[in-house]
Coordinates of C-alpha atoms in Angstrom, one line a residue:
H1 CA 8.2 -20.5 4.6
E2 CA 5.0 -18.6 5.2
L3 CA 3.7 -18.3 8.8
R4 CA -0.1 -18.8 8.9
L5 CA -1.8 -17.5 12.0
P6 CA -5.4 -18.6 12.7
C7 CA -7.8 -15.7 12.5
T8 CA -11.6 -16.0 12.8
Y9 CA -12.3 -12.3 12.1
T10 CA -12.7 -10.9 8.6
H11 CA -12.0 -7.4 7.4
T12 CA -15.6 -6.4 7.5
H13 CA -16.0 -7.3 11.2
M14 CA -12.6 -6.0 12.3
T15 CA -11.8 -2.7 14.0
F16 CA -8.4 -1.2 13.4
P17 CA -6.6 1.5 15.3
T18 CA -8.1 5.0 14.7
E19 CA -4.7 6.2 13.5
W20 CA -5.1 4.0 10.4
G21 CA -8.2 5.9 9.2
P22 CA -11.7 4.6 8.3
D23 CA -11.8 0.8 7.7
G24 CA -8.1 0.6 8.5
G25 CA -7.0 2.6 5.5
D26 CA -7.3 2.0 1.8
G27 CA -7.2 -1.4 0.1
G28 CA -8.4 -4.9 0.8
P29 CA -8.4 -7.1 3.8
T30 CA -4.8 -8.1 3.5
E31 CA -3.4 -4.7 2.8
S32 CA 0.0 -3.9 4.2
K33 CA 1.7 -0.5 4.0
L34 CA 4.4 1.7 5.6
V35 CA 3.2 5.1 6.7
P36 CA 5.7 7.8 7.5
L37 CA 4.9 9.7 10.6
S38 CA 5.3 13.4 11.4
P39 CA 8.2 14.0 13.8
M40 CA 5.8 15.9 16.1
S41 CA 3.1 13.1 16.1
N42 CA 2.4 11.5 19.5
E43 CA 3.6 8.1 18.1
S44 CA 7.0 9.6 16.9
L45 CA 7.5 11.5 20.2
L46 CA 6.8 8.3 22.2
I47 CA 9.4 6.3 20.1
K48 CA 11.9 9.1 20.4
T49 CA 11.5 9.1 24.2
L50 CA 11.8 5.4 24.5
L51 CA 14.9 5.3 22.3
A52 CA 16.5 8.1 24.3
R53 CA 16.0 6.1 27.5
S54 CA 17.6 2.9 26.2
C55 CA 20.3 4.4 23.9
S56 CA 20.9 8.1 24.6
S57 CA 23.5 8.5 21.9
A58 CA 21.2 7.3 19.1
E59 CA 19.8 9.8 16.7
L60 CA 16.3 9.2 15.4
K61 CA 16.0 10.1 11.7
T62 CA 12.4 9.0 10.8
V63 CA 9.6 7.0 12.2
S64 CA 7.2 5.0 10.1
R65 CA 4.2 2.8 11.1
V66 CA 3.6 -0.6 9.6
Q67 CA -0.1 -1.1 8.9
N68 CA -0.8 -4.8 8.2
K69 CA -4.4 -5.8 8.4
K70 CA -3.8 -9.5 8.4
L71 CA -1.3 -9.3 11.2
W72 CA -3.5 -6.9 13.2
S73 CA -6.4 -9.3 12.9
A74 CA -4.3 -12.2 14.2
Y75 CA -2.9 -10.0 17.0
S76 CA -6.2 -8.7 18.1
H77 CA -7.7 -12.2 18.2
F78 CA -4.8 -13.4 20.4
R79 CA -5.0 -10.2 22.6
D80 CA -8.8 -10.7 23.1
A81 CA -8.2 -14.4 24.0
E82 CA -5.6 -13.4 26.5
L83 CA -7.9 -10.8 28.1
I84 CA -10.5 -13.5 28.6
H85 CA -7.9 -15.9 29.9
S86 CA -6.5 -13.3 32.4
A87 CA -10.0 -12.3 33.6
G88 CA -9.9 -8.8 32.2
G89 CA -6.4 -8.0 33.3
D90 CA -3.8 -5.9 31.4
V91 CA -2.3 -7.6 28.3
N92 CA 0.7 -5.2 28.5
E93 CA 0.1 -2.9 25.6
M94 CA 1.8 0.5 25.1

């Protein structure tokens, strides 16, 4: 079964995380890709720290970022609606 999330934004009006590059990376509006991260990147170091706190015996081999424009669009729409609903409060993002 396919999960369809409502999204009123299109790729041309969407802003993506700066780490994704200009226009959210290469490809079209539904592009999805796995991006390997450098072990010394801020994202990798954060994941390593959080993993060590919750499972100190775990060994982190690699960290990759999932970049999915369709899911990001749905998430940001939901996030923005929650910000409006909570009168500008924190929506609990890392």
